[in-house]
Amino acid sequence: MKIATYNVNGVNGRLPVLLRWLQEAQPDVVCLQELKAPQERFPLKEINDAGYNAIWHGQKSWNGVAILSKGYEITEVQRALPGDPEDIQSRYIEAIIDQIVICCLYLPNGNPYPGPKFEYKLAWIDRLKKRTDELIKMDLPAVIIGDFNIIPTPFDVHKPERWENDALYRIEVRKAFEKMLKKGWLDSIRTLFPEEKIYTFWDYLYKAYDRDAGIRLDHVLLSPYLSSRLKSGGVDRHVRGWEKSSDHAPVWIELEKEGKQ
């Protein structure tokens, strides 16, 4: 099974790019973030015509998450991260596909630091940790996937000294990410490429993509139940260079079928 994540940065405005990539990459499961479209404006017909069924949680102007599946039934579990019924931001959707729990997230950016947006980010991470701890305790095959808005280490950012007080790189969020890994979650891309410079986002400004001045924000974490099934993975960084593309590139992993590790 090939599972991918892609922050599309506007699903309707960049629909040609998304459809082109789906046709090229042929992922089985895709988690999308930053739809920037209300629920009724998700381009379901075009997604269906590309061979995918979908569940999604839209939001006007901003946020929004979706899970697409090709050839597998999607059973929705929940479309909000538990722990705060007053949080109405569309940042999390969870489903079961082929007996795997797929948790698609768009973690808050948190900038400017310090401030209420950063505090919201930390509170959101605490709620995420509770959910991921539950999945570990239940020993389920699970994938936590999406735009984490977390740069895990200095190795994951061009010129890390410039990011010390950015909410993407603050020590608090890096430590939180590290704690998740210590609980048993596998950072699949870093595991596959332990010594390679890997970026998933390049700003539109200052020719960041041309200079490869990027950061790694988009992650695929596997529960211990799945970690031995990791076969391959990568970043489709060339998609970032397409005309009118998102500032993120798609990230994907491939799992061996159960029993074939």
PDB file of C-alpha atoms in Angstrom:
ATOM      1  CA  MET A   1       0.000   0.000   0.000  1.00  0.00           C
ATOM      2  CA  LYS A   2       1.316   3.405  -0.989  1.00  0.00           C
ATOM      3  CA  ILE A   3       0.260   6.136   1.455  1.00  0.00           C
ATOM      4  CA  ALA A   4       0.947   9.813   0.773  1.00  0.00           C
ATOM      5  CA  THR A   5       0.425  13.239   2.285  1.00  0.00           C
ATOM      6  CA  TYR A   6       0.153  16.516   0.409  1.00  0.00           C
ATOM      7  CA  ASN A   7      -0.551  20.006   1.690  1.00  0.00           C
ATOM      8  CA  VAL A   8      -2.224  21.269  -1.474  1.00  0.00           C
ATOM      9  CA  ASN A   9      -2.515  24.890  -0.308  1.00  0.00           C
ATOM     10  CA  GLY A  10      -5.943  25.293  -1.918  1.00  0.00           C
ATOM     11  CA  VAL A  11      -7.605  22.217  -3.387  1.00  0.00           C
ATOM     12  CA  ASN A  12      -9.633  24.047  -6.036  1.00  0.00           C
ATOM     13  CA  GLY A  13      -7.023  26.548  -7.124  1.00  0.00           C
ATOM     14  CA  ARG A  14      -4.401  23.820  -7.461  1.00  0.00           C
ATOM     15  CA  LEU A  15      -6.689  21.024  -8.609  1.00  0.00           C
ATOM     16  CA  PRO A  16      -4.858  20.537 -11.954  1.00  0.00           C
ATOM     17  CA  VAL A  17      -1.602  20.022 -10.046  1.00  0.00           C
ATOM     18  CA  LEU A  18      -3.231  17.561  -7.640  1.00  0.00           C
ATOM     19  CA  LEU A  19      -4.832  15.543 -10.436  1.00  0.00           C
ATOM     20  CA  ARG A  20      -1.599  15.496 -12.431  1.00  0.00           C
ATOM     21  CA  TRP A  21       0.307  14.195  -9.419  1.00  0.00           C
ATOM     22  CA  LEU A  22      -2.342  11.557  -8.617  1.00  0.00           C
ATOM     23  CA  GLN A  23      -2.121  10.284 -12.184  1.00  0.00           C
ATOM     24  CA  GLU A  24       1.665  10.212 -12.061  1.00  0.00           C
ATOM     25  CA  ALA A  25       2.250   8.811  -8.559  1.00  0.00           C
ATOM     26  CA  GLN A  26      -0.764   6.480  -8.243  1.00  0.00           C
ATOM     27  CA  PRO A  27      -0.917   6.425  -4.428  1.00  0.00           C
ATOM     28  CA  ASP A  28      -3.474   4.130  -2.804  1.00  0.00           C
ATOM     29  CA  VAL A  29      -4.235   6.488   0.082  1.00  0.00           C
ATOM     30  CA  VAL A  30      -3.727  10.262   0.132  1.00  0.00           C
ATOM     31  CA  CYS A  31      -4.072  12.676   3.033  1.00  0.00           C
ATOM     32  CA  LEU A  32      -4.610  16.293   2.010  1.00  0.00           C
ATOM     33  CA  GLN A  33      -4.269  19.427   4.104  1.00  0.00           C
ATOM     34  CA  GLU A  34      -5.090  23.110   3.723  1.00  0.00           C
ATOM     35  CA  LEU A  35      -8.060  22.569   1.425  1.00  0.00           C
ATOM     36  CA  LYS A  36      -9.086  26.216   1.847  1.00  0.00           C
ATOM     37  CA  ALA A  37     -12.611  25.331   0.759  1.00  0.00           C
ATOM     38  CA  PRO A  38     -15.932  24.986   2.574  1.00  0.00           C
ATOM     39  CA  GLN A  39     -17.460  21.512   2.814  1.00  0.00           C
ATOM     40  CA  GLU A  40     -19.738  21.947  -0.215  1.00  0.00           C
ATOM     41  CA  ARG A  41     -16.940  23.136  -2.505  1.00  0.00           C
ATOM     42  CA  PHE A  42     -14.700  20.083  -2.271  1.00  0.00           C
ATOM     43  CA  PRO A  43     -14.132  18.869  -5.866  1.00  0.00           C
ATOM     44  CA  LEU A  44     -15.560  15.397  -5.317  1.00  0.00           C
ATOM     45  CA  LYS A  45     -16.531  14.741  -8.936  1.00  0.00           C
ATOM     46  CA  GLU A  46     -13.018  15.418 -10.187  1.00  0.00           C
ATOM     47  CA  ILE A  47     -11.529  13.295  -7.414  1.00  0.00           C
ATOM     48  CA  ASN A  48     -13.951  10.461  -8.204  1.00  0.00           C
ATOM     49  CA  ASP A  49     -13.156  10.748 -11.916  1.00  0.00           C
ATOM     50  CA  ALA A  50      -9.487  10.300 -11.024  1.00  0.00           C
ATOM     51  CA  GLY A  51     -10.395   6.968  -9.403  1.00  0.00           C
ATOM     52  CA  TYR A  52     -10.571   8.010  -5.749  1.00  0.00           C
ATOM     53  CA  ASN A  53     -13.312   8.119  -3.159  1.00  0.00           C
ATOM     54  CA  ALA A  54     -12.951  10.607  -0.341  1.00  0.00           C
ATOM     55  CA  ILE A  55     -13.973  11.893   3.041  1.00  0.00           C
ATOM     56  CA  TRP A  56     -13.202  15.472   3.984  1.00  0.00           C
ATOM     57  CA  HIS A  57     -13.815  18.253   6.466  1.00  0.00           C
ATOM     58  CA  GLY A  58     -13.760  21.608   4.763  1.00  0.00           C
ATOM     59  CA  GLN A  59     -13.576  25.094   6.179  1.00  0.00           C
ATOM     60  CA  LYS A  60     -14.191  28.418   4.495  1.00  0.00           C
ATOM     61  CA  SER A  61     -11.031  30.257   3.404  1.00  0.00           C
ATOM     62  CA  TRP A  62      -8.540  28.213   5.420  1.00  0.00           C
ATOM     63  CA  ASN A  63      -7.613  24.849   6.961  1.00  0.00           C
ATOM     64  CA  GLY A  64      -9.451  21.731   5.766  1.00  0.00           C
ATOM     65  CA  VAL A  65      -8.340  18.080   5.627  1.00  0.00           C
ATOM     66  CA  ALA A  66      -9.277  15.091   3.470  1.00  0.00           C
ATOM     67  CA  ILE A  67      -8.493  11.425   2.998  1.00  0.00           C
ATOM     68  CA  LEU A  68      -8.629   9.876  -0.486  1.00  0.00           C
ATOM     69  CA  SER A  69      -8.578   6.160  -1.240  1.00  0.00           C
ATOM     70  CA  LYS A  70      -8.217   4.198  -4.441  1.00  0.00           C
ATOM     71  CA  GLY A  71      -9.533   0.662  -4.300  1.00  0.00           C
ATOM     72  CA  TYR A  72     -10.129   0.599  -0.545  1.00  0.00           C
ATOM     73  CA  GLU A  73     -13.241   1.407   1.444  1.00  0.00           C
ATOM     74  CA  ILE A  74     -12.973   4.376   3.835  1.00  0.00           C
ATOM     75  CA  THR A  75     -14.615   4.074   7.246  1.00  0.00           C
ATOM     76  CA  GLU A  76     -14.628   7.438   8.988  1.00  0.00           C
ATOM     77  CA  VAL A  77     -13.778   7.370  12.705  1.00  0.00           C
ATOM     78  CA  GLN A  78     -13.821  11.062  13.621  1.00  0.00           C
ATOM     79  CA  ARG A  79     -13.293  14.470  12.035  1.00  0.00           C
ATOM     80  CA  ALA A  80     -11.982  16.407  15.002  1.00  0.00           C
ATOM     81  CA  LEU A  81      -9.108  15.829  17.372  1.00  0.00           C
ATOM     82  CA  PRO A  82     -10.625  14.839  20.737  1.00  0.00           C
ATOM     83  CA  GLY A  83     -10.114  16.939  23.830  1.00  0.00           C
ATOM     84  CA  ASP A  84     -11.577  20.357  23.063  1.00  0.00           C
ATOM     85  CA  PRO A  85     -15.203  20.528  21.872  1.00  0.00           C
ATOM     86  CA  GLU A  86     -14.865  24.298  21.370  1.00  0.00           C
ATOM     87  CA  ASP A  87     -12.094  23.934  18.801  1.00  0.00           C
ATOM     88  CA  ILE A  88     -13.815  24.385  15.444  1.00  0.00           C
ATOM     89  CA  GLN A  89     -10.719  24.525  13.247  1.00  0.00           C
ATOM     90  CA  SER A  90     -10.708  21.796  10.602  1.00  0.00           C
ATOM     91  CA  ARG A  91      -7.325  20.191  11.225  1.00  0.00           C
ATOM     92  CA  TYR A  92      -7.875  16.478  11.829  1.00  0.00           C
ATOM     93  CA  ILE A  93      -9.717  13.586  10.244  1.00  0.00           C
ATOM     94  CA  GLU A  94      -9.353   9.909  11.083  1.00  0.00           C
ATOM     95  CA  ALA A  95     -10.455   6.811   9.203  1.00  0.00           C
ATOM     96  CA  ILE A  96      -9.859   3.086   8.865  1.00  0.00           C
ATOM     97  CA  ILE A  97      -8.633   1.852   5.484  1.00  0.00           C
ATOM     98  CA  ASP A  98      -7.722  -1.805   4.945  1.00  0.00           C
ATOM     99  CA  GLN A  99      -7.634  -2.309   8.748  1.00  0.00           C
ATOM    100  CA  ILE A 100      -5.152   0.569   9.207  1.00  0.00           C
ATOM    101  CA  VAL A 101      -6.031   3.665  11.231  1.00  0.00           C
ATOM    102  CA  ILE A 102      -5.179   6.705   9.119  1.00  0.00           C
ATOM    103  CA  CYS A 103      -4.897   9.943  11.119  1.00  0.00           C
ATOM    104  CA  CYS A 104      -4.607  12.925   8.767  1.00  0.00           C
ATOM    105  CA  LEU A 105      -3.604  16.164  10.466  1.00  0.00           C
ATOM    106  CA  TYR A 106      -2.817  19.785   9.784  1.00  0.00           C
ATOM    107  CA  LEU A 107      -1.111  20.858  12.974  1.00  0.00           C
ATOM    108  CA  PRO A 108      -1.325  24.584  13.823  1.00  0.00           C
ATOM    109  CA  ASN A 109       1.505  26.793  12.615  1.00  0.00           C
ATOM    110  CA  GLY A 110       1.799  28.646  15.929  1.00  0.00           C
ATOM    111  CA  ASN A 111       3.327  31.896  14.704  1.00  0.00           C
ATOM    112  CA  PRO A 112       3.920  34.512  15.872  1.00  0.00           C
ATOM    113  CA  TYR A 113       5.926  33.283  18.849  1.00  0.00           C
ATOM    114  CA  PRO A 114       5.270  34.056  21.635  1.00  0.00           C
ATOM    115  CA  GLY A 115       1.540  34.536  21.649  1.00  0.00           C
ATOM    116  CA  PRO A 116      -1.887  32.891  21.762  1.00  0.00           C
ATOM    117  CA  LYS A 117      -1.379  31.070  18.464  1.00  0.00           C
ATOM    118  CA  PHE A 118       1.706  29.372  19.869  1.00  0.00           C
ATOM    119  CA  GLU A 119      -0.172  28.423  23.041  1.00  0.00           C
ATOM    120  CA  TYR A 120      -2.946  26.967  20.872  1.00  0.00           C
ATOM    121  CA  LYS A 121      -0.332  24.931  19.024  1.00  0.00           C
ATOM    122  CA  LEU A 122       1.072  23.494  22.253  1.00  0.00           C
ATOM    123  CA  ALA A 123      -2.423  22.642  23.511  1.00  0.00           C
ATOM    124  CA  TRP A 124      -3.202  20.957  20.171  1.00  0.00           C
ATOM    125  CA  ILE A 125      -0.012  18.896  20.419  1.00  0.00           C
ATOM    126  CA  ASP A 126      -1.006  17.790  23.936  1.00  0.00           C
ATOM    127  CA  ARG A 127      -4.344  16.576  22.587  1.00  0.00           C
ATOM    128  CA  LEU A 128      -2.601  14.799  19.716  1.00  0.00           C
ATOM    129  CA  LYS A 129      -0.264  13.085  22.165  1.00  0.00           C
ATOM    130  CA  LYS A 130      -3.226  11.706  24.106  1.00  0.00           C
ATOM    131  CA  ARG A 131      -4.733  10.250  20.935  1.00  0.00           C
ATOM    132  CA  THR A 132      -1.452   8.775  19.745  1.00  0.00           C
ATOM    133  CA  ASP A 133      -0.835   7.265  23.198  1.00  0.00           C
ATOM    134  CA  GLU A 134      -4.250   5.572  22.961  1.00  0.00           C
ATOM    135  CA  LEU A 135      -3.360   4.075  19.590  1.00  0.00           C
ATOM    136  CA  ILE A 136      -0.057   2.761  20.963  1.00  0.00           C
ATOM    137  CA  LYS A 137      -1.775   1.208  23.994  1.00  0.00           C
ATOM    138  CA  MET A 138      -4.333  -0.499  21.738  1.00  0.00           C
ATOM    139  CA  ASP A 139      -1.453  -1.859  19.616  1.00  0.00           C
ATOM    140  CA  LEU A 140      -3.198  -0.880  16.405  1.00  0.00           C
ATOM    141  CA  PRO A 141      -1.740  -0.546  12.908  1.00  0.00           C
ATOM    142  CA  ALA A 142      -1.830   3.229  12.652  1.00  0.00           C
ATOM    143  CA  VAL A 143      -0.366   6.066  10.610  1.00  0.00           C
ATOM    144  CA  ILE A 144      -0.106   9.664  11.856  1.00  0.00           C
ATOM    145  CA  ILE A 145       0.384  11.656   8.689  1.00  0.00           C
ATOM    146  CA  GLY A 146       0.233  15.193   7.400  1.00  0.00           C
ATOM    147  CA  ASP A 147       1.627  18.681   7.771  1.00  0.00           C
ATOM    148  CA  PHE A 148       2.923  18.757  11.347  1.00  0.00           C
ATOM    149  CA  ASN A 149       4.278  22.300  11.110  1.00  0.00           C
ATOM    150  CA  ILE A 150       7.223  20.957  13.113  1.00  0.00           C
ATOM    151  CA  ILE A 151      10.852  20.970  12.000  1.00  0.00           C
ATOM    152  CA  PRO A 152      12.160  18.050  14.087  1.00  0.00           C
ATOM    153  CA  THR A 153      15.920  18.687  14.103  1.00  0.00           C
ATOM    154  CA  PRO A 154      18.580  21.128  12.803  1.00  0.00           C
ATOM    155  CA  PHE A 155      19.205  18.612  10.025  1.00  0.00           C
ATOM    156  CA  ASP A 156      15.696  19.287   8.715  1.00  0.00           C
ATOM    157  CA  VAL A 157      16.085  22.993   7.952  1.00  0.00           C
ATOM    158  CA  HIS A 158      18.262  25.219   5.816  1.00  0.00           C
ATOM    159  CA  LYS A 159      20.236  27.525   8.134  1.00  0.00           C
ATOM    160  CA  PRO A 160      18.647  26.439  11.452  1.00  0.00           C
ATOM    161  CA  GLU A 161      20.152  29.369  13.337  1.00  0.00           C
ATOM    162  CA  ARG A 162      17.595  31.628  11.650  1.00  0.00           C
ATOM    163  CA  TRP A 163      14.654  29.639  13.015  1.00  0.00           C
ATOM    164  CA  GLU A 164      15.304  29.559  16.766  1.00  0.00           C
ATOM    165  CA  ASN A 165      12.303  31.738  17.630  1.00  0.00           C
ATOM    166  CA  ASP A 166       9.981  30.486  14.926  1.00  0.00           C
ATOM    167  CA  ALA A 167       7.038  28.378  16.150  1.00  0.00           C
ATOM    168  CA  LEU A 168       7.922  25.687  13.608  1.00  0.00           C
ATOM    169  CA  TYR A 169      11.300  25.125  15.246  1.00  0.00           C
ATOM    170  CA  ARG A 170      10.853  26.166  18.873  1.00  0.00           C
ATOM    171  CA  ILE A 171      12.442  23.736  21.296  1.00  0.00           C
ATOM    172  CA  GLU A 172       9.029  23.026  22.874  1.00  0.00           C
ATOM    173  CA  VAL A 173       7.581  21.588  19.671  1.00  0.00           C
ATOM    174  CA  ARG A 174      10.747  19.713  18.760  1.00  0.00           C
ATOM    175  CA  LYS A 175      10.768  18.054  22.175  1.00  0.00           C
ATOM    176  CA  ALA A 176       7.107  17.121  21.777  1.00  0.00           C
ATOM    177  CA  PHE A 177       7.860  15.461  18.431  1.00  0.00           C
ATOM    178  CA  GLU A 178      10.809  13.630  19.963  1.00  0.00           C
ATOM    179  CA  LYS A 179       8.616  12.343  22.794  1.00  0.00           C
ATOM    180  CA  MET A 180       6.208  10.875  20.261  1.00  0.00           C
ATOM    181  CA  LEU A 181       9.051   8.983  18.637  1.00  0.00           C
ATOM    182  CA  LYS A 182      10.216   7.696  22.005  1.00  0.00           C
ATOM    183  CA  LYS A 183       6.720   6.319  22.584  1.00  0.00           C
ATOM    184  CA  GLY A 184       7.273   4.053  19.601  1.00  0.00           C
ATOM    185  CA  TRP A 185       6.211   6.076  16.543  1.00  0.00           C
ATOM    186  CA  LEU A 186       8.579   5.684  13.593  1.00  0.00           C
ATOM    187  CA  ASP A 187       9.571   8.741  11.544  1.00  0.00           C
ATOM    188  CA  SER A 188       9.444   6.797   8.299  1.00  0.00           C
ATOM    189  CA  ILE A 189      11.184   9.227   5.955  1.00  0.00           C
ATOM    190  CA  ARG A 190      14.075   9.904   8.316  1.00  0.00           C
ATOM    191  CA  THR A 191      14.369   6.155   8.969  1.00  0.00           C
ATOM    192  CA  LEU A 192      14.668   5.486   5.238  1.00  0.00           C
ATOM    193  CA  PHE A 193      17.088   8.373   4.676  1.00  0.00           C
ATOM    194  CA  PRO A 194      19.040   8.776   7.931  1.00  0.00           C
ATOM    195  CA  GLU A 195      21.877  10.844   6.475  1.00  0.00           C
ATOM    196  CA  GLU A 196      20.253  12.685   3.572  1.00  0.00           C
ATOM    197  CA  LYS A 197      19.039  16.266   3.474  1.00  0.00           C
ATOM    198  CA  ILE A 198      15.288  15.926   3.056  1.00  0.00           C
ATOM    199  CA  TYR A 199      12.938  18.898   2.684  1.00  0.00           C
ATOM    200  CA  THR A 200       9.185  18.965   2.020  1.00  0.00           C
ATOM    201  CA  PHE A 201       8.488  22.729   1.915  1.00  0.00           C
ATOM    202  CA  TRP A 202      10.083  25.634   0.072  1.00  0.00           C
ATOM    203  CA  ASP A 203       8.808  29.185   0.491  1.00  0.00           C
ATOM    204  CA  TYR A 204       7.624  31.092  -2.575  1.00  0.00           C
ATOM    205  CA  LEU A 205       9.918  33.987  -1.643  1.00  0.00           C
ATOM    206  CA  TYR A 206      13.618  34.504  -2.379  1.00  0.00           C
ATOM    207  CA  LYS A 207      13.781  31.615  -4.875  1.00  0.00           C
ATOM    208  CA  ALA A 208      13.855  29.174  -1.960  1.00  0.00           C
ATOM    209  CA  TYR A 209      13.091  26.171  -4.175  1.00  0.00           C
ATOM    210  CA  ASP A 210      15.782  27.053  -6.699  1.00  0.00           C
ATOM    211  CA  ARG A 211      18.312  27.425  -3.861  1.00  0.00           C
ATOM    212  CA  ASP A 212      16.997  24.332  -2.050  1.00  0.00           C
ATOM    213  CA  ALA A 213      16.471  26.473   1.048  1.00  0.00           C
ATOM    214  CA  GLY A 214      13.772  24.260   2.459  1.00  0.00           C
ATOM    215  CA  ILE A 215      12.418  22.706   5.622  1.00  0.00           C
ATOM    216  CA  ARG A 216      10.918  19.312   6.512  1.00  0.00           C
ATOM    217  CA  LEU A 217       7.389  19.806   7.866  1.00  0.00           C
ATOM    218  CA  ASP A 218       5.395  16.899   6.423  1.00  0.00           C
ATOM    219  CA  HIS A 219       5.787  13.589   8.214  1.00  0.00           C
ATOM    220  CA  VAL A 220       4.539  10.008   8.137  1.00  0.00           C
ATOM    221  CA  LEU A 221       4.712   8.324  11.540  1.00  0.00           C
ATOM    222  CA  LEU A 222       4.073   4.600  11.839  1.00  0.00           C
ATOM    223  CA  SER A 223       2.921   2.779  14.962  1.00  0.00           C
ATOM    224  CA  PRO A 224       5.080  -0.124  16.208  1.00  0.00           C
ATOM    225  CA  TYR A 225       2.559  -2.526  14.691  1.00  0.00           C
ATOM    226  CA  LEU A 226       3.431  -1.195  11.204  1.00  0.00           C
ATOM    227  CA  SER A 227       7.076  -0.199  11.513  1.00  0.00           C
ATOM    228  CA  SER A 228       8.447  -3.531  10.278  1.00  0.00           C
ATOM    229  CA  ARG A 229       6.318  -3.260   7.138  1.00  0.00           C
ATOM    230  CA  LEU A 230       7.978  -0.054   5.903  1.00  0.00           C
ATOM    231  CA  LYS A 231       9.283  -0.838   2.413  1.00  0.00           C
ATOM    232  CA  SER A 232      10.144   2.470   0.750  1.00  0.00           C
ATOM    233  CA  GLY A 233       9.297   6.141   0.672  1.00  0.00           C
ATOM    234  CA  GLY A 234      10.295   9.555  -0.533  1.00  0.00           C
ATOM    235  CA  VAL A 235       9.431  13.145  -1.360  1.00  0.00           C
ATOM    236  CA  ASP A 236       8.140  14.017  -4.831  1.00  0.00           C
ATOM    237  CA  ARG A 237      10.054  17.282  -4.723  1.00  0.00           C
ATOM    238  CA  HIS A 238       9.795  17.844  -8.479  1.00  0.00           C
ATOM    239  CA  VAL A 239       6.080  18.563  -8.019  1.00  0.00           C
ATOM    240  CA  ARG A 240       7.043  21.710  -6.108  1.00  0.00           C
ATOM    241  CA  GLY A 241       8.608  22.955  -9.336  1.00  0.00           C
ATOM    242  CA  TRP A 242       5.435  22.604 -11.394  1.00  0.00           C
ATOM    243  CA  GLU A 243       3.593  25.769 -12.450  1.00  0.00           C
ATOM    244  CA  LYS A 244       1.129  27.033  -9.815  1.00  0.00           C
ATOM    245  CA  SER A 245       2.157  24.272  -7.419  1.00  0.00           C
ATOM    246  CA  SER A 246       1.805  24.269  -3.637  1.00  0.00           C
ATOM    247  CA  ASP A 247       4.768  25.365  -1.548  1.00  0.00           C
ATOM    248  CA  HIS A 248       4.778  21.808  -0.138  1.00  0.00           C
ATOM    249  CA  ALA A 249       5.764  18.656  -2.025  1.00  0.00           C
ATOM    250  CA  PRO A 250       3.967  15.312  -1.670  1.00  0.00           C
ATOM    251  CA  VAL A 251       5.523  12.819   0.754  1.00  0.00           C
ATOM    252  CA  TRP A 252       4.864   9.082   0.491  1.00  0.00           C
ATOM    253  CA  ILE A 253       5.691   5.707   1.945  1.00  0.00           C
ATOM    254  CA  GLU A 254       4.992   2.170   0.816  1.00  0.00           C
ATOM    255  CA  LEU A 255       4.085  -0.663   3.179  1.00  0.00           C
ATOM    256  CA  GLU A 256       4.639  -4.348   2.593  1.00  0.00           C
ATOM    257  CA  LYS A 257       1.542  -6.506   2.735  1.00  0.00           C
ATOM    258  CA  GLU A 258       1.001  -8.044   6.160  1.00  0.00           C
ATOM    259  CA  GLY A 259       2.928 -11.264   6.517  1.00  0.00           C
ATOM    260  CA  LYS A 260       5.518 -10.347   3.860  1.00  0.00           C
ATOM    261  CA  GLN A 261       7.973  -8.400   6.027  1.00  0.00           C
TER     262      GLN A 261
END
